[in-house]
CSV table of C-alpha atoms and ligand atoms in Angstrom, one decimal:
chain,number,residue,atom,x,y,z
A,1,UNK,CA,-29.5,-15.8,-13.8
A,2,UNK,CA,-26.9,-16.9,-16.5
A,3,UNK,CA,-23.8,-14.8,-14.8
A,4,UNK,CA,-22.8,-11.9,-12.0
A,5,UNK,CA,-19.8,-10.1,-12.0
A,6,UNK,CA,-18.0,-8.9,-8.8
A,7,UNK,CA,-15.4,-6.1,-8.5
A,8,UNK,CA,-12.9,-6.4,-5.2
A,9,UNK,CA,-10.0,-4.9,-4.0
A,10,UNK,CA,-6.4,-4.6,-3.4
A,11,UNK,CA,-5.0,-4.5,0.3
A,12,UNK,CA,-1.7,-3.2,1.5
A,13,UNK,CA,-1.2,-3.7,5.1
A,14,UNK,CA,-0.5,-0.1,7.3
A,15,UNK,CA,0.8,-2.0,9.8
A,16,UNK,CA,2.1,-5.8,10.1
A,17,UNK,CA,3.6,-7.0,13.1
A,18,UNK,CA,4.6,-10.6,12.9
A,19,UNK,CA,4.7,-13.1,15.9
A,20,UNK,CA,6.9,-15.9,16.3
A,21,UNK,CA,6.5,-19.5,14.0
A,22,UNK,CA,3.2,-21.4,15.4
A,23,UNK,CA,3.0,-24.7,16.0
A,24,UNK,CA,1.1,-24.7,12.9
A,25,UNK,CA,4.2,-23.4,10.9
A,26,UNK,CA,2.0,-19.9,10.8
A,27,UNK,CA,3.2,-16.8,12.1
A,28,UNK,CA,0.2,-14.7,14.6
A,29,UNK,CA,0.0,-11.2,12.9
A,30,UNK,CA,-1.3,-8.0,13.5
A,31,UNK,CA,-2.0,-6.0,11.1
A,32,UNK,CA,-4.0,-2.8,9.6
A,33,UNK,CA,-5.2,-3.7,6.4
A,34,UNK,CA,-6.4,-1.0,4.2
A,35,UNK,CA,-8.0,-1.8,0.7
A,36,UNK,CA,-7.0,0.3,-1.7
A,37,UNK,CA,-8.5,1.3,-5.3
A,38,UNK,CA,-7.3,-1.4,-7.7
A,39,UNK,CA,-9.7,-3.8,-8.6
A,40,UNK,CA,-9.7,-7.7,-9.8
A,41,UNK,CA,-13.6,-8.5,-11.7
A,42,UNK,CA,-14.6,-11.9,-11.6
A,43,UNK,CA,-17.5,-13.0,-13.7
A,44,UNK,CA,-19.3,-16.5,-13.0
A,45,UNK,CA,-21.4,-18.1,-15.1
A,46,UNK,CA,-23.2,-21.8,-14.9
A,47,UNK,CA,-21.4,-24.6,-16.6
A,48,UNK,CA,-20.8,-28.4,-16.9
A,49,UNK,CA,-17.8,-28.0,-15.0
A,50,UNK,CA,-15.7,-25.6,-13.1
A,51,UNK,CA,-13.2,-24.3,-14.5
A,52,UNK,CA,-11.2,-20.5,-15.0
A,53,UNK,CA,-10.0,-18.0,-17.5
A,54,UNK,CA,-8.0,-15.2,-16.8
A,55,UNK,CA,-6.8,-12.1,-18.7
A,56,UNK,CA,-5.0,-8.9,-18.1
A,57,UNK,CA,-2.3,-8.3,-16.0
A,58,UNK,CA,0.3,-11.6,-15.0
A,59,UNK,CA,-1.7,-13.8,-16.9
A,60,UNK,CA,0.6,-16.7,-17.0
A,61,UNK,CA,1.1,-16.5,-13.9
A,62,UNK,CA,-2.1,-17.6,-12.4
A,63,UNK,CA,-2.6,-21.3,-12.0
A,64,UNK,CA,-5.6,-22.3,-14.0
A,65,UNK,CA,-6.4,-25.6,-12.5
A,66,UNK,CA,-8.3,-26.5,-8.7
A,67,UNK,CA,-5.1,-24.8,-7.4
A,68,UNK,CA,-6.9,-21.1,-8.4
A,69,UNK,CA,-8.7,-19.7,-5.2
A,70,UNK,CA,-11.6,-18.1,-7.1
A,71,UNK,CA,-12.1,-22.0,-7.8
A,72,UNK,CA,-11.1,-23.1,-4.6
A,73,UNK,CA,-13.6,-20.5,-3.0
A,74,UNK,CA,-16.2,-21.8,-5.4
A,75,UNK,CA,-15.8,-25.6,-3.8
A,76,UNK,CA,-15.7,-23.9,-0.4
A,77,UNK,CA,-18.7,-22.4,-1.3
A,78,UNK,CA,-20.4,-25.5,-2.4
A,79,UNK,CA,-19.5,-27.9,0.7
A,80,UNK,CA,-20.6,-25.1,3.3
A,81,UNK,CA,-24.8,-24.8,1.3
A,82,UNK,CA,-26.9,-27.4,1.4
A,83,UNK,CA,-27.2,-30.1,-2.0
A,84,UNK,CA,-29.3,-28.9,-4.5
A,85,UNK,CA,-28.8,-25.4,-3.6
A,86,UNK,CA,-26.0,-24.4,-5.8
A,87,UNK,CA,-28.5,-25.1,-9.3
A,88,UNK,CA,-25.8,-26.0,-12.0
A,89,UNK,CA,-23.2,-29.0,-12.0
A,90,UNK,CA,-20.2,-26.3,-12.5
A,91,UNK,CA,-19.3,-22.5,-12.7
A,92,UNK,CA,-17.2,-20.9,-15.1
A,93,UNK,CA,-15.2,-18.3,-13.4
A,94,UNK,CA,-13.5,-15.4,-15.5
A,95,UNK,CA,-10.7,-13.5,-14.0
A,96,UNK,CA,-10.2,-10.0,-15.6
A,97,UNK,CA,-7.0,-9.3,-13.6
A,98,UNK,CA,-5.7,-6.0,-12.4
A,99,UNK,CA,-3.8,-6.5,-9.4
A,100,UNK,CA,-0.1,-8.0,-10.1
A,101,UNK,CA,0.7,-11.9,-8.7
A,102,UNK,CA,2.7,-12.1,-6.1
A,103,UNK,CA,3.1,-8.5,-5.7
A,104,UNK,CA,2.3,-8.5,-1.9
A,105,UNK,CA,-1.2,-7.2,-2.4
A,106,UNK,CA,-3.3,-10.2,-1.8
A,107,UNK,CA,-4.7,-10.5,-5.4
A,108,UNK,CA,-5.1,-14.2,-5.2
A,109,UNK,CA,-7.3,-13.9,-1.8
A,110,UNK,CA,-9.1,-10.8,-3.6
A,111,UNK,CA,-10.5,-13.2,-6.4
A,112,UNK,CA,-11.8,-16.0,-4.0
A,113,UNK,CA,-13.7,-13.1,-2.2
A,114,UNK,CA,-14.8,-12.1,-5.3
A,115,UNK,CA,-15.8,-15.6,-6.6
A,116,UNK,CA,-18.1,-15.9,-3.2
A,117,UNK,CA,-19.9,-13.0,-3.7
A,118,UNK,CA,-20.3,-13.7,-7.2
A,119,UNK,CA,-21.6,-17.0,-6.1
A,120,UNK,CA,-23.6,-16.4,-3.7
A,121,UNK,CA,-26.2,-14.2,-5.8
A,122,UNK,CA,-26.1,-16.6,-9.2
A,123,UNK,CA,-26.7,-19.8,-6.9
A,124,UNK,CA,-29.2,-17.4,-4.6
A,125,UNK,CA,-27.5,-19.2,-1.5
A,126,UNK,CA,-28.1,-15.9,0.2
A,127,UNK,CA,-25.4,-16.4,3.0
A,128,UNK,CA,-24.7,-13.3,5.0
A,129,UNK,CA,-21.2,-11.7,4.8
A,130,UNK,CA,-20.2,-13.1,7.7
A,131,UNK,CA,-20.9,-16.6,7.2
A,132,UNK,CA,-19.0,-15.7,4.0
A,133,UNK,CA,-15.7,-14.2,5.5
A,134,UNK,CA,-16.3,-18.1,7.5
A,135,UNK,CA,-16.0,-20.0,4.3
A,136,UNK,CA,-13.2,-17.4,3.1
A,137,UNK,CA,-11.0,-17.8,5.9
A,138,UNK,CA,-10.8,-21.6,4.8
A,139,UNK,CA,-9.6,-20.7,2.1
A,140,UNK,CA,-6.6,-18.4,2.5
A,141,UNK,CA,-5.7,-15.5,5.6
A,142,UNK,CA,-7.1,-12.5,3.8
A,143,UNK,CA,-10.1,-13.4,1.5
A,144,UNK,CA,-12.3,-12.7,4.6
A,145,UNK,CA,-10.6,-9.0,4.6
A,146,UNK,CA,-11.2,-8.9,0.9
A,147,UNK,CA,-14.9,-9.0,1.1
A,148,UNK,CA,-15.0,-6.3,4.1
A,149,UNK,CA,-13.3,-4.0,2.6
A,150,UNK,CA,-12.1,-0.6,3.9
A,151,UNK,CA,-9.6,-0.6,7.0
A,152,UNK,CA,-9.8,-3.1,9.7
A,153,UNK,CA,-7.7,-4.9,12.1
A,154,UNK,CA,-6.5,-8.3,11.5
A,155,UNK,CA,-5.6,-10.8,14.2
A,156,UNK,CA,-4.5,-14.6,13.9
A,157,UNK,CA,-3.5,-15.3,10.5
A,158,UNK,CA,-5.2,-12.0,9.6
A,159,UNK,CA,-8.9,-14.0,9.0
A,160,UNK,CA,-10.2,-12.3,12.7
A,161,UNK,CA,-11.2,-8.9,11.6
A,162,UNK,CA,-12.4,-6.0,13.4
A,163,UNK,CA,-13.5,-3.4,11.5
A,164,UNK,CA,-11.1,-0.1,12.0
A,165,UNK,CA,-14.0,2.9,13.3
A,166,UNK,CA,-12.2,6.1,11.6
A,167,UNK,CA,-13.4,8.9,9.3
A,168,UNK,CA,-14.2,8.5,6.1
A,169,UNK,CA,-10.9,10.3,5.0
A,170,UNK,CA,-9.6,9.3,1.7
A,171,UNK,CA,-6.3,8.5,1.5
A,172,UNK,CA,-4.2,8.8,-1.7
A,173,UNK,CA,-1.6,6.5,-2.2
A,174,UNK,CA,1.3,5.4,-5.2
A,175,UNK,CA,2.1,2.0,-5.7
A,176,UNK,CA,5.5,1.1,-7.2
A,177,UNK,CA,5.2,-2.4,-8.8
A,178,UNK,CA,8.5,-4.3,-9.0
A,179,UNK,CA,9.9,-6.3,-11.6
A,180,UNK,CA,9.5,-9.8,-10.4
A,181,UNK,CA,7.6,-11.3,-7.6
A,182,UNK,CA,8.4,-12.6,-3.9
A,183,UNK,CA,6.8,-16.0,-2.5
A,184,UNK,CA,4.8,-15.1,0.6
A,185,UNK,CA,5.9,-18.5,2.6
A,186,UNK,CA,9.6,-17.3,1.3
A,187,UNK,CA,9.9,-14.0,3.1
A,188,UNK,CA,8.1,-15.2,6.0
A,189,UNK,CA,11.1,-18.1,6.3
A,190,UNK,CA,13.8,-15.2,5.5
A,191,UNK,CA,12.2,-13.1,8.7
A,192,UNK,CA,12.6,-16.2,11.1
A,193,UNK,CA,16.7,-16.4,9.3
A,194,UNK,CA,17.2,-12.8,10.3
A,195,UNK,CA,16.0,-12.9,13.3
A,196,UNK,CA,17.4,-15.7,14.5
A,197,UNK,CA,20.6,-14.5,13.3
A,198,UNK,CA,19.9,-11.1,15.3
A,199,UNK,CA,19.5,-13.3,18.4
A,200,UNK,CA,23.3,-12.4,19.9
A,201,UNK,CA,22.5,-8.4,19.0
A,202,UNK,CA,19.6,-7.7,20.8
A,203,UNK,CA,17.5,-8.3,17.8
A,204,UNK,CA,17.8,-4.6,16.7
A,205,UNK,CA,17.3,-3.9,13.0
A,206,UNK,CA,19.8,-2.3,11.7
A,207,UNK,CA,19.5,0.8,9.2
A,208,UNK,CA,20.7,-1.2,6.0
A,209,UNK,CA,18.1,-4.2,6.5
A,210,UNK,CA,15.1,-1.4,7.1
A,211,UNK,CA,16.1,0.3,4.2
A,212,UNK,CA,13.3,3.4,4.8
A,213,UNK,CA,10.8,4.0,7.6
A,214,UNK,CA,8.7,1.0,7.6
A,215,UNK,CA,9.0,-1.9,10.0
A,216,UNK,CA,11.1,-0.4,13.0
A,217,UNK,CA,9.5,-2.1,15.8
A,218,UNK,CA,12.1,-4.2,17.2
A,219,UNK,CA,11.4,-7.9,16.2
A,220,UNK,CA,11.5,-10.5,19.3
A,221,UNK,CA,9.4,-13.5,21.0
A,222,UNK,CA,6.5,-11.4,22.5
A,223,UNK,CA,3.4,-11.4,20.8
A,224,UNK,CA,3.3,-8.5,18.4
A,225,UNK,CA,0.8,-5.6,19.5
A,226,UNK,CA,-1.4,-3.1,17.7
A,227,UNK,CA,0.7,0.6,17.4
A,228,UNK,CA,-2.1,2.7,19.2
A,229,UNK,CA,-0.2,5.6,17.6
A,230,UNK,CA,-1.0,4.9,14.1
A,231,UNK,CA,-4.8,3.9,15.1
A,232,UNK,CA,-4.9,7.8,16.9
A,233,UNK,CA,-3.7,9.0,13.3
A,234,UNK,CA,-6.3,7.4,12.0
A,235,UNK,CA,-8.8,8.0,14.1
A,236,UNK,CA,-7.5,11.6,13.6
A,237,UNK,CA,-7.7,11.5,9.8
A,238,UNK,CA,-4.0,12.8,9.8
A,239,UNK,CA,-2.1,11.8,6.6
A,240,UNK,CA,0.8,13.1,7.6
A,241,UNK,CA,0.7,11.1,11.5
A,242,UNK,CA,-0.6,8.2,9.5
A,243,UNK,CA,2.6,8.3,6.8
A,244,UNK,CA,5.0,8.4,9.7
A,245,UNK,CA,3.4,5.4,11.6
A,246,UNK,CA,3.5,3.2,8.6
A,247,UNK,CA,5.5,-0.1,9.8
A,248,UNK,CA,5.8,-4.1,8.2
A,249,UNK,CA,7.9,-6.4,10.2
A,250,UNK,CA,8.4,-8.3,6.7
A,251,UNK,CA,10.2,-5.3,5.4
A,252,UNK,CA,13.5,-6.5,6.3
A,253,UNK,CA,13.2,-9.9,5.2
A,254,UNK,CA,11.5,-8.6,1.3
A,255,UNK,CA,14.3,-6.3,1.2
A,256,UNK,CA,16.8,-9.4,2.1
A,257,UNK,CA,15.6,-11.0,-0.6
A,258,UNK,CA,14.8,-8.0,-3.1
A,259,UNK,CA,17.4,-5.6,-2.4
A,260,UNK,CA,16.4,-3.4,-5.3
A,261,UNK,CA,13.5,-2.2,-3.3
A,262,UNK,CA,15.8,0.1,-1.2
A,263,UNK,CA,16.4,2.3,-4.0
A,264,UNK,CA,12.5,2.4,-4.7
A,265,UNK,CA,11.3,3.0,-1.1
A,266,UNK,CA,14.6,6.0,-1.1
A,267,UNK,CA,13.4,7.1,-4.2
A,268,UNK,CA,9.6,8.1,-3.3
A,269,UNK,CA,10.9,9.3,0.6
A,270,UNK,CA,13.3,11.7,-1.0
A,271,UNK,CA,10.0,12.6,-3.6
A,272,UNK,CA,8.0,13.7,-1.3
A,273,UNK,CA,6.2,10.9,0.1
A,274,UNK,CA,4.4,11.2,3.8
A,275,UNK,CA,5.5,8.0,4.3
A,276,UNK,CA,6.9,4.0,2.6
A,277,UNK,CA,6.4,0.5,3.1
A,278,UNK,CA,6.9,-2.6,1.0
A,279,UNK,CA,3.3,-3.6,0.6
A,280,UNK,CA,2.6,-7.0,2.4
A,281,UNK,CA,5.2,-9.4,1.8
A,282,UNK,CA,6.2,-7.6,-1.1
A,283,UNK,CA,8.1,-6.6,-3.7
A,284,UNK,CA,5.4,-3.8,-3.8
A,285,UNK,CA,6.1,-0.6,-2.3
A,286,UNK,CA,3.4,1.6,-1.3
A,287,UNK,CA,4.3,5.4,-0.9
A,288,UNK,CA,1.3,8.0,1.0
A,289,UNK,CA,0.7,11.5,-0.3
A,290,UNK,CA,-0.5,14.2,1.1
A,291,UNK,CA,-3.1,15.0,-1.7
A,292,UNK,CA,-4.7,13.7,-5.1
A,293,UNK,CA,-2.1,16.5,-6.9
A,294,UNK,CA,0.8,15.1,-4.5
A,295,UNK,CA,0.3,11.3,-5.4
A,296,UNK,CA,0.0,12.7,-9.0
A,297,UNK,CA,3.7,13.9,-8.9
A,298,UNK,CA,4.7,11.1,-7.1
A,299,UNK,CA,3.8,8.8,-9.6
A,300,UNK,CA,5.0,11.1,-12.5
A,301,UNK,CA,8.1,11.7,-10.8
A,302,UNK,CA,8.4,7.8,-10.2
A,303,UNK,CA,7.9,6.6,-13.6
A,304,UNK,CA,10.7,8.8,-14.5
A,305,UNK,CA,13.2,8.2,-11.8
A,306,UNK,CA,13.7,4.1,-13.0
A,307,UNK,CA,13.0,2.8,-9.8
A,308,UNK,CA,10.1,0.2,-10.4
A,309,UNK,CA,8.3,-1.3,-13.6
A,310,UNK,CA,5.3,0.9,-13.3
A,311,UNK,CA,3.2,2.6,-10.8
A,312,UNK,CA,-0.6,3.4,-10.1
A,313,UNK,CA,-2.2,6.1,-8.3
A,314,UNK,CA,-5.0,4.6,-6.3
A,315,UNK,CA,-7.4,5.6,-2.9
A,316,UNK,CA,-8.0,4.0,0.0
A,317,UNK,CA,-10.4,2.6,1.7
A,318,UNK,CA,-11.6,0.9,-0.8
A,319,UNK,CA,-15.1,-1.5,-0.4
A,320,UNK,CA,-14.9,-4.8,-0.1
A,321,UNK,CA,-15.7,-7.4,-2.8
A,322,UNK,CA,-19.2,-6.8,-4.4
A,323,UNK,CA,-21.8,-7.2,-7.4
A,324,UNK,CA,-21.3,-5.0,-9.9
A,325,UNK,CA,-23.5,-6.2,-12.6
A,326,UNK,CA,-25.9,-9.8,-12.9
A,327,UNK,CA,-27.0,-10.6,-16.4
A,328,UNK,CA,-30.9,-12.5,-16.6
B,401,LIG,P1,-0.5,-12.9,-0.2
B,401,LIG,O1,-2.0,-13.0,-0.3
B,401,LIG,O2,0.1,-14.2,0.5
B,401,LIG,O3,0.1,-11.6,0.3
B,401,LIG,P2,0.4,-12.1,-2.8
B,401,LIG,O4,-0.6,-11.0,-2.7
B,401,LIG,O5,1.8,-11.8,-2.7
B,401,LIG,O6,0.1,-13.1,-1.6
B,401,LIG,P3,-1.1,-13.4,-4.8
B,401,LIG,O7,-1.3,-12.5,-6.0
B,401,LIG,O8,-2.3,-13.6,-3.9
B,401,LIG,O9,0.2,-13.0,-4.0
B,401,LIG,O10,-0.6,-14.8,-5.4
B,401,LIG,C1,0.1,-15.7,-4.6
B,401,LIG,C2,0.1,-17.1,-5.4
B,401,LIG,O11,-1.2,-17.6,-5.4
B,401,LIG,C3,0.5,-16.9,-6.8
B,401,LIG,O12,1.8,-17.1,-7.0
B,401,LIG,C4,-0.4,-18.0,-7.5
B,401,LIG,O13,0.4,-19.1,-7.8
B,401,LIG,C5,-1.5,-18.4,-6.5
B,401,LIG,N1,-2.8,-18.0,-7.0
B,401,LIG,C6,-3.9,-18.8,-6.9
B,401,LIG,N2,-5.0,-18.3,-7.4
B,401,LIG,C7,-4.7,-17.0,-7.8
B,401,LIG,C8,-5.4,-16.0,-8.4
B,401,LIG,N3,-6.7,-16.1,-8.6
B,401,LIG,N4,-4.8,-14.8,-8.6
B,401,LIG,C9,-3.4,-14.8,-8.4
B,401,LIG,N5,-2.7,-15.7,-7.8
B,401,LIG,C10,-3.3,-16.9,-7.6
């Protein structure tokens, strides 16, 4: 085989409740992710060496050295199959990016699930998907979620999944990209700041650090817990339950940091939108609509209102991470 091509997804999270600092310096999550329908392609090919390209979207902003996780999954990759079994000395990986860096939409994690599957078939190593999601999840907290795919719950870092069983209702969704980008391990600290600082009022969020529907369970020191009311919308296939029920813990803390976002998450609410959330750790905001038509408006009505760089209409669930094409 002289090169396979993988397709994977974008995630926004439908709910993220975040747990107090580990002992690790992680936080435990749970969280809903949902893959939605914009799509990074990785190609690999055998080579002397490894090494990466990328092109499209954020170019420069991808690191192009053993610091990319396509190339770090790669490695992975190599150290979990036995010598001999990966062929060729190296791999060149090409990124064809679609999905903004540091957007809050897990592109990075999306390549190195990408770069597995892609992998996996040119070096015929033939590992199943969930001895994959094992050599993903040492790699970063949601590559394994990236090759699954669809909606599923995430535990832990977000690496212990359990796929969501809901209908196969089709969700259509607006995503508001920002000018500029937030550091996940940033907003993460700026959560622990706020909430310490809400320690003497109860640790209520207040209105102007929610800044639109998302993320109003009230932060504190028990374990965060899965909102059984946004799985019944779910399970219900409910748009319009499933936009109300949208919550991120990190909302607050993006905001803090990115207070333009207000205005954006205002902007689609007042648009028509079921329902808001900065996407992840942001400084993408993800908006729900009711329909195809809806989401089309939205994104029109977006666009014109000034509110974000750009926007994309997409669908979710989305699959997870797989083969599009293999060239012999
Ligand atoms: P998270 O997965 O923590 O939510 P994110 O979605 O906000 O992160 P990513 O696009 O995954 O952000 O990028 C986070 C950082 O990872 C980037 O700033 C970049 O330095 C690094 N990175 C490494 N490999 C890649 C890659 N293939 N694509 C994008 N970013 C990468």
């Amino acid at each position: 085989m002289t090169g396979v091509t993988a397709r994977v997804p974008a995630k926004v999270n439908l709910q993220l409740a975040v747990g107090s600092p580990r002992a690790d310096g992680f936080h435990d999550l749970v969280t809903v992710f949902h893959a939605v329908s914009l799509f990074d392609q990785v190609t690999v090919k055998p080579a002397a060496r490894d090494a990466v390209t990328v092109t499209g979207e954020d170019v420069g902003r991808v690191p192009v050295g053993q610091d990319n996780l396509a190339l770090r999954a790669v490695a992975a990759l190599r150290a979990a199959v036995p010598d001999g079994a990966t062929g060729t000395r190296g791999v060149q990986v090409t990124i064809a990016k679609r999905i903004p860096v540091a957007a809050g939409l897990a592109g990075g994690s999306a390549d190195a699930a990408a770069a597995l599957v892609a992998c996996n078939q040119l070096w015929a190593t033939g590992l199943s998907q969930q001895q994959l999601c094992e050599v993903g999840a040492t790699v970063g907290s949601d590559v394994a979620f990236a090759l699954l795919g669809g909606t599923a719950v995430g535990r832990g870092r977000g690496e212990q999944l359990t796929p969501a069983l809901v209908p196969a209702t089709q969700y259509h969704w607006v995503l508001a990209f920002a000018d500029g980008q937030l550091a996940t391990p940033e907003v993460f600290t700026a959560l622990d700041r706020l909430r310490a600082s809400r320690g003497g009022r109860g640790g209520k969020v207040s209105p102007q650090e929610q800044g639109g529907r998302g993320g109003d369970r009230p932060p504190g020191r028990t374990p965060p817990g899965l909102d059984a009311s946004l799985m019944s919308a779910l399970r219900a296939g409910d748009a319009r339950l499933v936009g109300s029920r949208l919550s991120n813990d990190l909302q607050p803390a993006a905001l803090s940091l990115f207070p333009a976002l207000r205005k954006t998450l205002a902007a689609g609410l007042e648009l028509g939108a079921l329902g808001a959330l900065v996407a992840g750790s942001g400084p993408t905001c993800a908006f729900l609509a009711a329909s195809a038509e809806r989401a089309l408006e939205l994104a029109v009505a977006m666009s014109g209102a000034g509110v974000c760089r750009s926007v994309a209409r997409v669908t979710g669930p989305a699959p997870g991470a797989a083969v599009v094409s293999a060239q012999t």
